[in-house]
Coordinates of C-alpha atoms in Angstrom, one line a residue:
Chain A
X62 CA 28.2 30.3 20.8
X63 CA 30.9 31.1 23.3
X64 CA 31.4 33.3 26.0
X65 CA 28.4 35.4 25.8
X66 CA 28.2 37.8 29.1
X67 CA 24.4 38.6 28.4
X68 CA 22.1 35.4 29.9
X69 CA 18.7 36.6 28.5
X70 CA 16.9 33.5 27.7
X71 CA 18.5 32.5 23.9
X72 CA 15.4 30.2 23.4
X73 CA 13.6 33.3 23.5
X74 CA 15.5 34.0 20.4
X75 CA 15.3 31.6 18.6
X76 CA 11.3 30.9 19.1
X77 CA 11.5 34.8 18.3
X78 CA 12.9 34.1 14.9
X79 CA 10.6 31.3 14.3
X80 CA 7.7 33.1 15.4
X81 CA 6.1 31.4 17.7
X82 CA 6.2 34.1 20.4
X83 CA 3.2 35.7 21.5
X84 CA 2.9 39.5 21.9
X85 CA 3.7 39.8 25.4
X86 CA 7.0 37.9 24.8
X87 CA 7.4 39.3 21.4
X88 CA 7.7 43.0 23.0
X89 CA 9.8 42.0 25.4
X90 CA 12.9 40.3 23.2
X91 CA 12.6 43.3 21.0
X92 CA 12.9 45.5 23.5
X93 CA 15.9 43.5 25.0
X94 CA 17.6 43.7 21.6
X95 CA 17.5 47.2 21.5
X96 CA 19.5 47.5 24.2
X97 CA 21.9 44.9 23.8
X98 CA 24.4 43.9 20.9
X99 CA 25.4 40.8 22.1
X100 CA 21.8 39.5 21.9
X101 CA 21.6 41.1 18.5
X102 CA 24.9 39.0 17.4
X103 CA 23.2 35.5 18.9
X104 CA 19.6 36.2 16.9
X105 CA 22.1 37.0 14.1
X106 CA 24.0 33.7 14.4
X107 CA 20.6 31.9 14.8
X108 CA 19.1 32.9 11.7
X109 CA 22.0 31.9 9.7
X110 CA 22.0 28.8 11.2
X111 CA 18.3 28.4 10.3
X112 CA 19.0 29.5 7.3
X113 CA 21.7 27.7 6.1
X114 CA 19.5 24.4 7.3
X115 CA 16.7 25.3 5.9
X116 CA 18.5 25.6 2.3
X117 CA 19.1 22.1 2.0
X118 CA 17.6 20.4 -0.9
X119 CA 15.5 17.7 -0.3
X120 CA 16.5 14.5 -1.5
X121 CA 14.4 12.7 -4.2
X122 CA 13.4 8.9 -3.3
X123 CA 15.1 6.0 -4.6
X124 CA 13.4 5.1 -8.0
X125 CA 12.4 1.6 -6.9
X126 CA 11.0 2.5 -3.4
X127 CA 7.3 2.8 -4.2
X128 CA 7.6 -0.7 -6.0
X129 CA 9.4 -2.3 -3.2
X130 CA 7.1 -1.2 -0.3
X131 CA 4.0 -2.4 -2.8
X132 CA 5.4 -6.1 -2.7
X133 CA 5.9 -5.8 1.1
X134 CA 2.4 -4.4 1.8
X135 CA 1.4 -7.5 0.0
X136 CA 3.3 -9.9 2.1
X137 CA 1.8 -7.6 5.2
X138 CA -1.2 -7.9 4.1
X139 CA -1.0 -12.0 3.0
X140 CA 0.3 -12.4 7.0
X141 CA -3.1 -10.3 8.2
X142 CA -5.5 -11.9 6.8
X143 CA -4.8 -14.7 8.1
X144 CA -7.2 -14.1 11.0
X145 CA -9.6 -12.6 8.2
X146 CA -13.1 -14.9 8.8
X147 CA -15.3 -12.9 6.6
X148 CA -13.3 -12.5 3.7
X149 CA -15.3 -15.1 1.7
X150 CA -18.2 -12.7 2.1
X151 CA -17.4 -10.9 -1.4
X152 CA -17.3 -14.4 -3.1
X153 CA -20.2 -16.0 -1.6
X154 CA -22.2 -12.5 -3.2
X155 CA -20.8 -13.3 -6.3
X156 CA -22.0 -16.9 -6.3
X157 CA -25.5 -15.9 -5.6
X158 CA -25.2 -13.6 -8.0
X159 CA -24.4 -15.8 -10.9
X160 CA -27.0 -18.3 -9.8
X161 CA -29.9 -15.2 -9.8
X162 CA -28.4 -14.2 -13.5
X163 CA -28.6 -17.9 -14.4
X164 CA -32.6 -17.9 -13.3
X165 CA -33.4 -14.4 -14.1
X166 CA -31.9 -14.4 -17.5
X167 CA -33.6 -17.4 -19.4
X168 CA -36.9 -16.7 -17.4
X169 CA -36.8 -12.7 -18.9
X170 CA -35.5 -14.3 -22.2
X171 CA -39.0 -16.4 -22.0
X172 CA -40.9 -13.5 -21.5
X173 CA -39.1 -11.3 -24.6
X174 CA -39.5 -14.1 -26.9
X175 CA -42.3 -16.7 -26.4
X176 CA -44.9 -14.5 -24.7
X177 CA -45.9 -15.6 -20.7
X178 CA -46.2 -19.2 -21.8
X179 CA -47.7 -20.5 -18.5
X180 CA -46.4 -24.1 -18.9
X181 CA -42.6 -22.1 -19.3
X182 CA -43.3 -19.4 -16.7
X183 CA -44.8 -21.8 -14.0
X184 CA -42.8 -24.8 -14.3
X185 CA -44.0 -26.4 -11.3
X186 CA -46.2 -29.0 -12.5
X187 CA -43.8 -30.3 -14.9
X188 CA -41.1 -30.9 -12.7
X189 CA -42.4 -32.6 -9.5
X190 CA -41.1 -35.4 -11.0
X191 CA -37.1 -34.5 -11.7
X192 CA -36.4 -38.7 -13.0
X193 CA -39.5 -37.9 -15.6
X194 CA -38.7 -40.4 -18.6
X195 CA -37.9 -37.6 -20.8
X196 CA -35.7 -37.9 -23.6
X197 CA -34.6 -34.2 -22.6
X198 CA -33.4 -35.0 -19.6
X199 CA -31.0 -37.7 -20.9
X200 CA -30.0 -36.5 -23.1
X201 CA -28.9 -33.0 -21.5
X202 CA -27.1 -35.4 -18.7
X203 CA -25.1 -36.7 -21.8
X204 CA -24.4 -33.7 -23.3
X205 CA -23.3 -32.3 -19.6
X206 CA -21.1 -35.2 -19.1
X207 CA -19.2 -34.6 -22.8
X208 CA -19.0 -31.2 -22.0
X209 CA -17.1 -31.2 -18.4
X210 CA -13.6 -30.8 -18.8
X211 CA -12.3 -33.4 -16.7
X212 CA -9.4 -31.2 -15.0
X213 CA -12.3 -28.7 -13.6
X214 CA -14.0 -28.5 -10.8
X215 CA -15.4 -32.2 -11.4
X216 CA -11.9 -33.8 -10.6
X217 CA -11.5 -35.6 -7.4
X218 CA -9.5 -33.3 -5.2
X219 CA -8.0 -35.9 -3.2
X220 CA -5.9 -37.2 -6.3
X221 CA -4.4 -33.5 -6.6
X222 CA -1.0 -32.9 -5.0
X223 CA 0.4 -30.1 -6.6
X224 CA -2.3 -27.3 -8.3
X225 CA -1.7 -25.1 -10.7
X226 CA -3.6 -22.1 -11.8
X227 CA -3.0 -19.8 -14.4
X228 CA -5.4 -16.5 -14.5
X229 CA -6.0 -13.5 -16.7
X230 CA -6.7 -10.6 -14.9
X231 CA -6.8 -6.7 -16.3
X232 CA -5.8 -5.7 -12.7
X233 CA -3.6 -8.4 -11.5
X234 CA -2.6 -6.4 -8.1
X235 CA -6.2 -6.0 -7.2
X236 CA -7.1 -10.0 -8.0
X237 CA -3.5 -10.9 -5.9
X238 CA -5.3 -8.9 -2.9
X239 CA -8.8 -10.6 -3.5
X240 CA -7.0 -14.0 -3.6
X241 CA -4.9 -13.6 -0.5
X242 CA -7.7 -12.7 1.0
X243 CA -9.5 -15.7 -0.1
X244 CA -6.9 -18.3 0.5
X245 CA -5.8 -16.9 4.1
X246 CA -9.4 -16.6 5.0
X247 CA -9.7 -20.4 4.4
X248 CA -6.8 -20.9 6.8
X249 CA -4.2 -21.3 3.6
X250 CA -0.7 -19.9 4.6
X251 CA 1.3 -17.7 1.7
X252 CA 4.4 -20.0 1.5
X253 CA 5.9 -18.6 -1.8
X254 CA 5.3 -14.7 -3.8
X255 CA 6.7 -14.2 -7.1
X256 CA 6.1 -10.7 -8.5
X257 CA 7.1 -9.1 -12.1
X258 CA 6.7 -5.2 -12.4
X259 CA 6.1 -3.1 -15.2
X260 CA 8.6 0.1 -16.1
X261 CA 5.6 1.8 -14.4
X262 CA 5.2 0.2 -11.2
X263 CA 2.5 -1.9 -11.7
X264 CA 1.9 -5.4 -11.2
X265 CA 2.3 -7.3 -14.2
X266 CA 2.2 -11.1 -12.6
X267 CA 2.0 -12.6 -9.4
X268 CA 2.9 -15.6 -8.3
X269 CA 1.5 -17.3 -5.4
X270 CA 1.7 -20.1 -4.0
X271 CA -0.3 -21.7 -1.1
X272 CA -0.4 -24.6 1.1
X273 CA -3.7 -26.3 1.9
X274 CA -5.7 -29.5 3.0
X275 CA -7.9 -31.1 -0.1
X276 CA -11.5 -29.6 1.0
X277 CA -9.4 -26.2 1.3
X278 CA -8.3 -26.3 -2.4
X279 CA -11.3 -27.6 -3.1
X280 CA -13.5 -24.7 -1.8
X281 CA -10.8 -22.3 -3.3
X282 CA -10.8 -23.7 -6.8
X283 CA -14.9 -24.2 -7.2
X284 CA -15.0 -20.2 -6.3
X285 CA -12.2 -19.6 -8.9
X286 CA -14.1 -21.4 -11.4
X287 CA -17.5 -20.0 -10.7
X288 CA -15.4 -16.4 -10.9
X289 CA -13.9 -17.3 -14.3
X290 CA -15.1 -16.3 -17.4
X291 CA -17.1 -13.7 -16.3
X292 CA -17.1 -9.8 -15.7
X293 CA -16.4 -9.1 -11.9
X294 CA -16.8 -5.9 -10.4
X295 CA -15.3 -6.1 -6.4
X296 CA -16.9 -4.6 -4.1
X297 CA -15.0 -3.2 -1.6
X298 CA -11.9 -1.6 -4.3
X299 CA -11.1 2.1 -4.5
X300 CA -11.8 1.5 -8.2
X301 CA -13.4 -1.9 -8.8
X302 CA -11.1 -3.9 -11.9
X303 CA -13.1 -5.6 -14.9
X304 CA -11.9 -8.5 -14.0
X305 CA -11.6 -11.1 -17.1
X306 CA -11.0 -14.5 -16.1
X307 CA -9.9 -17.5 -17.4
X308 CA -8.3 -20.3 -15.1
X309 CA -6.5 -23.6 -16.3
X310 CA -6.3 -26.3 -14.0
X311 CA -3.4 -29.2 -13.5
X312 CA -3.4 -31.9 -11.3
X313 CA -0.9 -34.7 -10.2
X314 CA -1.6 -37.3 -7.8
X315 CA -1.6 -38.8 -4.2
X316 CA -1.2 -36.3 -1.3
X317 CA -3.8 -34.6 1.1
X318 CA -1.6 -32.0 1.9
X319 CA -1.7 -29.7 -1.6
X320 CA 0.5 -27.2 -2.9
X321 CA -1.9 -24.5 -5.0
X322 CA 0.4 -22.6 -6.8
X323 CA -1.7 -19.6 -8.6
X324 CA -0.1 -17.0 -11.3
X325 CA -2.0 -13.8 -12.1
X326 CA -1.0 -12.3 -15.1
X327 CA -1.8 -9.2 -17.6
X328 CA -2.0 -9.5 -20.6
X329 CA -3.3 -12.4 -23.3
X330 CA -2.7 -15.6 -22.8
X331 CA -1.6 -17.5 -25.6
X332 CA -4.4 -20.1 -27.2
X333 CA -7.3 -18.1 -25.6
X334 CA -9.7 -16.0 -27.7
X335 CA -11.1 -12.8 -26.0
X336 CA -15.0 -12.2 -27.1
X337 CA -16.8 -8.6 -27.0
X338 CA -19.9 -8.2 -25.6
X339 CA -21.9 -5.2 -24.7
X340 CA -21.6 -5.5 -20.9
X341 CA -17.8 -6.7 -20.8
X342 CA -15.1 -8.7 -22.5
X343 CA -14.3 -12.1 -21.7
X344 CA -11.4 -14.2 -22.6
X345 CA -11.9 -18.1 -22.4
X346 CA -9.3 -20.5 -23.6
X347 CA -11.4 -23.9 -22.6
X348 CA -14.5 -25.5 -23.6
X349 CA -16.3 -24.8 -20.6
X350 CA -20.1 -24.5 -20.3
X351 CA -19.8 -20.3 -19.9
X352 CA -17.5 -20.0 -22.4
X353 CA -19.3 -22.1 -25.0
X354 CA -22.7 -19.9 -24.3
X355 CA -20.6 -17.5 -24.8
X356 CA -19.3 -18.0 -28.1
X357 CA -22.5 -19.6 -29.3
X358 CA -24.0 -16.3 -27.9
X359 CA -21.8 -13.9 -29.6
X360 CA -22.4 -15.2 -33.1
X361 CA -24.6 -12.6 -33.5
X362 CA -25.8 -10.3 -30.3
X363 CA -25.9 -9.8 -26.4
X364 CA -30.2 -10.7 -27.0
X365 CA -29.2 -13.6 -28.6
X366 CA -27.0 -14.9 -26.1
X367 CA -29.9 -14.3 -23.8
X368 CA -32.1 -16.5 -25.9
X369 CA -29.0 -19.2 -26.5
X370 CA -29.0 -19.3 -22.3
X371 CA -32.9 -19.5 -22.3
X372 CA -32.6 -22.2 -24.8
X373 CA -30.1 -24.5 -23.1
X374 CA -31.2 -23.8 -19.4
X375 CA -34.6 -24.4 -21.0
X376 CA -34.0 -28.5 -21.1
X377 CA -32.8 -28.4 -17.8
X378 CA -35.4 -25.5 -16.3
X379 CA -38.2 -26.7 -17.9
X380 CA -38.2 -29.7 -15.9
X381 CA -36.2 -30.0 -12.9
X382 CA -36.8 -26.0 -11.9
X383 CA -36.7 -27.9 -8.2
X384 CA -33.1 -29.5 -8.7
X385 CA -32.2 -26.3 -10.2
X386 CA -33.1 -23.7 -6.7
X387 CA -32.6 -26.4 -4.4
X388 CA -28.8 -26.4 -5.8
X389 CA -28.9 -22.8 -5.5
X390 CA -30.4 -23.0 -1.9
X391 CA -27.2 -26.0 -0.6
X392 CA -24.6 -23.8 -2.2
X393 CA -25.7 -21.0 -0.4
X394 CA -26.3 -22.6 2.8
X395 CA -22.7 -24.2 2.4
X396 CA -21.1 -21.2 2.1
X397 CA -23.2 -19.3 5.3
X398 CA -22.1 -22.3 7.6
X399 CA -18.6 -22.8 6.5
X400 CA -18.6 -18.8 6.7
X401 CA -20.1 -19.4 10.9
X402 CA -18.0 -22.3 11.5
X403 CA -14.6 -21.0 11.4
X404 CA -12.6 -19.7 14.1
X405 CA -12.2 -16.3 15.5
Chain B
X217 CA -10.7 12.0 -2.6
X218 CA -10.5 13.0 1.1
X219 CA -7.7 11.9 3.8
X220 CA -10.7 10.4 6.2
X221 CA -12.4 8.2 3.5
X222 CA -8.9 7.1 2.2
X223 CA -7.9 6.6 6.0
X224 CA -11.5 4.4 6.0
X225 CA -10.7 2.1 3.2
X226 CA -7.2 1.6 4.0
X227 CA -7.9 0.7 7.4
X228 CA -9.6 -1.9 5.7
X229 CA -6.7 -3.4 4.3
X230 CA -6.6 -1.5 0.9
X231 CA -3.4 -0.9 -0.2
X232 CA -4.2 1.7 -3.2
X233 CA -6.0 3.3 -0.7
X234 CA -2.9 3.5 1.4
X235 CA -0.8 3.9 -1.2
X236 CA -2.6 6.9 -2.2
X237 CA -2.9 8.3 1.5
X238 CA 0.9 8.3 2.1
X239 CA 1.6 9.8 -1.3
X240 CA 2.0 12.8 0.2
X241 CA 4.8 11.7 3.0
X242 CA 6.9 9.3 1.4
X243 CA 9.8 11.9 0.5
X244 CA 9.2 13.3 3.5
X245 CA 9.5 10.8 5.8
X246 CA 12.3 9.5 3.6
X247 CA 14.2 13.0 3.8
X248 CA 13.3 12.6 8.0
X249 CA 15.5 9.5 7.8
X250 CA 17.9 10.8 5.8
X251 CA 19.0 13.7 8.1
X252 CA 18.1 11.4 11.0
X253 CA 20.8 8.4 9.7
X254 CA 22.6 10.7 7.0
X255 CA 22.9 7.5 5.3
X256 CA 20.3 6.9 2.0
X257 CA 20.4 3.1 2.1
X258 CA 19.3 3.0 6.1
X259 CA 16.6 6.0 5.1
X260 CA 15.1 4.2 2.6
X261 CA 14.7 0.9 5.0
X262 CA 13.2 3.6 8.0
X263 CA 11.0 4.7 5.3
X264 CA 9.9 1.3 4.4
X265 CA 9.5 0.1 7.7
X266 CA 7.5 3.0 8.6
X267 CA 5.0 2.9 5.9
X268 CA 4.8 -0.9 6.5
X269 CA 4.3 0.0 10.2
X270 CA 1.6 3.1 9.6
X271 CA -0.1 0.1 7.5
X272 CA -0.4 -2.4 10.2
X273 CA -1.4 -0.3 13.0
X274 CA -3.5 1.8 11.0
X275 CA -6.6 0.1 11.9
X276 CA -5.4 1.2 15.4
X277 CA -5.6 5.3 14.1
X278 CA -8.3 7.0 15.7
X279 CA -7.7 10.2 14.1
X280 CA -7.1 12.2 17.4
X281 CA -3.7 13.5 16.3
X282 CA -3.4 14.4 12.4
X283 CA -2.3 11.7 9.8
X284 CA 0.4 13.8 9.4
X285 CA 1.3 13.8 12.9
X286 CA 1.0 10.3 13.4
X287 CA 2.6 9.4 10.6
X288 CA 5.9 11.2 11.5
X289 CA 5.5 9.9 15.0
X290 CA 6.3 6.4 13.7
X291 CA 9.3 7.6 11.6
X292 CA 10.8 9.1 14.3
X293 CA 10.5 5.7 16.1
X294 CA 11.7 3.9 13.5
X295 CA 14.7 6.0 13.2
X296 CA 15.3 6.2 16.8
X297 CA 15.3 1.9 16.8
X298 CA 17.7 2.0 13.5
X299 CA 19.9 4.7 14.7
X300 CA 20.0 2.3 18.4
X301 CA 20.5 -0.8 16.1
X302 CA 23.7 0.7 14.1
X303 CA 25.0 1.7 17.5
X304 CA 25.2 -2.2 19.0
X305 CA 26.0 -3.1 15.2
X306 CA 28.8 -0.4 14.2
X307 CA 30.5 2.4 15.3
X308 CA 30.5 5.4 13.6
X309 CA 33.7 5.8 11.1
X310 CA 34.3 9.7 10.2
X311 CA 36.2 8.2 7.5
X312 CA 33.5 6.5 6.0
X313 CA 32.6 7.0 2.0
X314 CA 29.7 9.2 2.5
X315 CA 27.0 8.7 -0.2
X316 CA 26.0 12.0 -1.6
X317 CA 23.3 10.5 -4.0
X318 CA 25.8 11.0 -6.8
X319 CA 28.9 8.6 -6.2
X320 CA 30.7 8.6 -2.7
X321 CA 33.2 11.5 -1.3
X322 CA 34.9 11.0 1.9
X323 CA 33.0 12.8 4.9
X324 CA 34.3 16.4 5.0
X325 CA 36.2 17.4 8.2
X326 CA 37.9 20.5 9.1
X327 CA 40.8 21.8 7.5
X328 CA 40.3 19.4 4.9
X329 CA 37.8 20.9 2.6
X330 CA 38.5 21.1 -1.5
X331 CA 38.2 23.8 -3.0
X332 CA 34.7 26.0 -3.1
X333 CA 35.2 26.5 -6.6
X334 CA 35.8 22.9 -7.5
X335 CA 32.5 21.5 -5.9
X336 CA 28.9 21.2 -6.5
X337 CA 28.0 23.8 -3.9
X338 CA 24.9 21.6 -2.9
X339 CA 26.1 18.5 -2.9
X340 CA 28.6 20.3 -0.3
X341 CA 25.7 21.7 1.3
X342 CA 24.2 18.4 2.0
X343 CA 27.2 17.3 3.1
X344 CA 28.2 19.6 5.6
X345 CA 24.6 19.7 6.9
X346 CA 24.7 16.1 7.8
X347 CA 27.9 15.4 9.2
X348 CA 27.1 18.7 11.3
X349 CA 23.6 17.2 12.2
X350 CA 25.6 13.8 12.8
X351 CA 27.3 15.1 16.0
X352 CA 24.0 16.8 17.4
X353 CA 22.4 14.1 20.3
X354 CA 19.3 12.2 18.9
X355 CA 16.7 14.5 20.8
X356 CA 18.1 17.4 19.3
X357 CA 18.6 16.4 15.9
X358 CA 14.8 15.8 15.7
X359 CA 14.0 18.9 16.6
X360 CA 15.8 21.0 14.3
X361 CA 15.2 18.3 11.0
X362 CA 11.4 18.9 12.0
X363 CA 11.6 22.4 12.4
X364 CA 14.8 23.8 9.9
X365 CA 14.2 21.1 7.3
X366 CA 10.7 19.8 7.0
X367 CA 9.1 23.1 8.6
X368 CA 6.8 22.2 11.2
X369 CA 5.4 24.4 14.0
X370 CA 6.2 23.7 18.0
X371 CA 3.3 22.5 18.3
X372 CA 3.4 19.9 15.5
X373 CA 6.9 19.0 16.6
X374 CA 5.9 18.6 20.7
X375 CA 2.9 16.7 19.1
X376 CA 5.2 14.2 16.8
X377 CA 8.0 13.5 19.5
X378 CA 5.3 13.4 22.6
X379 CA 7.1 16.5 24.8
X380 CA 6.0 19.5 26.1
X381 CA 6.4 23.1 24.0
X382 CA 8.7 24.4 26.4
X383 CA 10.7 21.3 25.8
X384 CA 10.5 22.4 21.8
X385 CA 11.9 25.6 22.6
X386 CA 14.9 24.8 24.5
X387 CA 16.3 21.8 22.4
X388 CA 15.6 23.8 19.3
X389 CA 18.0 26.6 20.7
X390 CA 21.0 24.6 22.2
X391 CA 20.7 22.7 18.8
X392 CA 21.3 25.4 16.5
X393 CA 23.5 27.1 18.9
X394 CA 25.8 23.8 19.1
X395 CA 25.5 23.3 14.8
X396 CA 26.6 27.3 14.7
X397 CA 29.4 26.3 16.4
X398 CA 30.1 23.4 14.3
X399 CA 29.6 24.9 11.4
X400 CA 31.9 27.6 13.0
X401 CA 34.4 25.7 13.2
X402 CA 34.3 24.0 9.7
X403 CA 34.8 27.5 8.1
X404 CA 32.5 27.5 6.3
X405 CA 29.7 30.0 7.5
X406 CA 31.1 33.1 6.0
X407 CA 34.2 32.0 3.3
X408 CA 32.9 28.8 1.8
X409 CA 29.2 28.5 1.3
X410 CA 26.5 30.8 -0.3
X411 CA 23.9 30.4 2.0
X412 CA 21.8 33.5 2.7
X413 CA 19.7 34.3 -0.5
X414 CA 18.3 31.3 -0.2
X415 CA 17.6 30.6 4.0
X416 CA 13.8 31.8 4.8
X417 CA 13.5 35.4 6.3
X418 CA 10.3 35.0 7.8
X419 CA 11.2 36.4 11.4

């Protein structure tokens, strides 16, 4: 705007076009304009320029921006929690958990089924002496033994050098969270991430894969496995995933440094069988103890499966009840001081 | 689902919680870049790196300013650092393709126009805005994207770019009276483009 001869204030203008004049100053450009054409002519200009600017269409995002940021929020969040010392918490819960369902169940089983048998109910007296020369106990040790699968949890860690994990998961991008938080909280950095989308934007597998000492993967992999095979409900999610579980486990040999390699996926998993029960659905492709009781269970109802638990726990609860809270009572304690020990 | 418990859990780390909570500003702040670059490839980047950003220091978010405001206070940064990146990288070629989200058409300069009748009169539009914006200084192309294109109030825009009202006012006015010219000069205000059925009247 050139050569104007009037010098009212043009800011005046164009705040007066915008609105954002009070009264006072509102009277005071009108009554300027009434008087003066060249002012007129700026406000003029100054709308159309608004105008014209204000026309433009906006312009639509580029279709894979939401699915690109996703995958780098994960890696932001895999470099964060890092530092994260309490983000075993959730697990820990979850372990505790299991181990009251694995007391409370056969013990309410008891009661539905056999009456309060004291000798059942109070198994104290029995089981003061856990090497009692039962036949029970020996033979449950066998059948325990048999039933291990030797690439589990029971395999030495230190003969591991490259691990790898397969999971099932119904919300793979809400397991890929809980297990970066898991791993980086046990000092395990993110070395590798491997995702696959859906046409939708979701997470359809995820790839991870960490770098850690022997008692690291070793912590990491006895949580997995306690998680597996049954229904998980996290905590602290805007809307907490049934979570169905089932992990595979490979191992190779000779290294303390270990490479964990971890693949979430949706979806069945070939050679696994998924099993309906009241509460939840659970897919387990191994002979593991859960998933045996589970299929033993499910042969005819959820009561049932209560009663099979009561029944095999029985051997074991029946005698060494001791053995059985005094496990309960290290694993917890493990996991408070391994929780207070670390850093930060 | 309100903004302060979604603020909450994301600050925790949750990223459908965040994912949720910027919902609302990703074209936004992607349409910030856009007019702050005029180049779709570096606004999609600014608007990556600012959602990334918002997500780190979120836990930092005290909720003294609005989300909103804070939000577009680290796009505006991180257009400020790309736009003072490309000029150490490159320099600015007026006869760059310019990409008008459908196929590229050389950047439109005076005297040079194609026929009205021949063009997609918003594709145009877009066009002439931006390479009229592109001249504008940085500090005054904010203030008229905030205000002409994404609507804010002076008080909004002196809280997003950390200056005074006053300070508002004046850039506001020397940056439309410098695109007026511009636009002036490209002849196209009156002859070219159909513009005023569709600019707000609310004056």
């Amino acid at each position: 705007m050139r050569n104007f001869d009037c010098d009212y204030p043009g800011e005046n203008l164009s705040a007066y076009i915008d609105g954002e004049l009070d009264d006072h100053q509102r009277r005071d450009v009108r009554a300027h304009l009434d008087g003066c054409t060249r002012c007129r002519d700026r406000l003029e200009q100054l709308r159309e320029t608004r105008a014209f600017l204000s026309s433009a269409p906006s312009y639509d995002l580029p279709p894979d921006f939401h699915r690109n940021l996703r995958a780098e929020l994960l890696k932001k969040k895999a470099e964060q929690k890092r530092a994260a010392p309490l983000a075993w918490f959730p697990a820990g819960v979850y372990v505790a958990a299991l181990l009251a369902l694995l007391i409370i169940l056969p013990l309410s089983a008891l009661r539905t089924f056999h009456g309060a048998s004291p000798d059942m109910m109070s198994p104290t007296e029995d089981s003061i002496q856990p090497e009692a020369e039962s036949p029970f106990v020996s033979m449950q040790e066998e059948a325990e033994e048999e039933a291990e699968p030797p690439t589990l949890a029971s395999a030495p860690v230190s003969d591991l050098r490259t691990e790898q994990m397969r999971l099932q998961v119904t919300d793979v991008q809400g397991w890929t969270e809980y297990l970066i938080n898991a791993a980086t909280a046990e000092g395990a950095q993110v070395k590798e991430q491997e995702f696959t989308w859906g046409s939708d934007g979701s997470l359809l597998e995820a790839t991870l894969v960490f770098e850690l000492t022997a008692a690291e993967v070793s912590s990491i992999r006895e949580q997995l496995v306690q998680l597996g095979d049954l229904t998980l409900h996290r905590a602290d999610r805007l809307d907490p995933p049934p979570g169905e579980v089932s992990a595979e486990l490979e191992g190779d040999t000779d290294a303390s440094q270990i490479v964990m390699r971890v693949t979430l996926f949706a979806g069945p998993h070939p050679g696994e069988e998924k099993y309906e029960t009241p509460q939840a659905s659970v897919y387990a492709g191994r002979d593991g103890p859960l998933a045996q009781q589970v299929r033993a269970a499910l042969t005819d109802s959820w009561v049932r499966f209560g009663a099979h638990i009561h029944l095999s726990i029985l051997w074991v609860a029946g005698h060494v009840p001791h053995l059985f809270f005094l496990g309960a009572l290290i694993a917890l304690t493990f996991l408070t001081v391994s929780r207070a020990r670390r850093p930060h | 689902m309100d903004e302060k418990r979604l603020v909450a859990l994301a600050q925790k780390g949750e990223i459908a919680a965040f994912e949720t909570l910027i919902e609302a500003y990703e074209t936004r702040i992607y349409n910030l870049a856009y007019r702050m670059l005029g180049d779709a490839e570096d606004a999609r980047d600014v608007a990556q790196e600012t959602f990334l950003k918002a997500y780190s220091a979120l836990a930092r978010f005290r909720g003294d300013a609005s989300f909103s405001t804070w939000i577009y206070r680290i796009g505006r940064n991180c257009s400020l650092d790309a736009i003072r990146a490309r000029k150490r990288s490159r320099t600015y070629s007026l006869d760059a393709p310019v990409d008008t989200g459908d196929g590229e058409v050389t950047r439109q300069v005076e005297g040079d126009l194609p026929d009205p009748d021949e063009v997609v009169l918003t594709q145009e539009r877009q066009d002439v805005i931006n390479s009229a914006l592109a001249e504008l200084p940085d500090h005054h192309r904010s203030v008229v994207v905030l205000r002409d294109i994404e609507g804010f109030s002076y008080e909004e825009i002196a809280e997003i770019l950390e200056v005074r009202l006053g300070t508002v006012k004046s850039r506001l006015y020397r940056a439309r009276t410098a695109l007026h010219d511009r636009l002036e000069q490209m002849e196209l205000f009156r002859d070219r483009i159909v513009w005023q059925s569709e600019g707000r009247e609310n004056a």
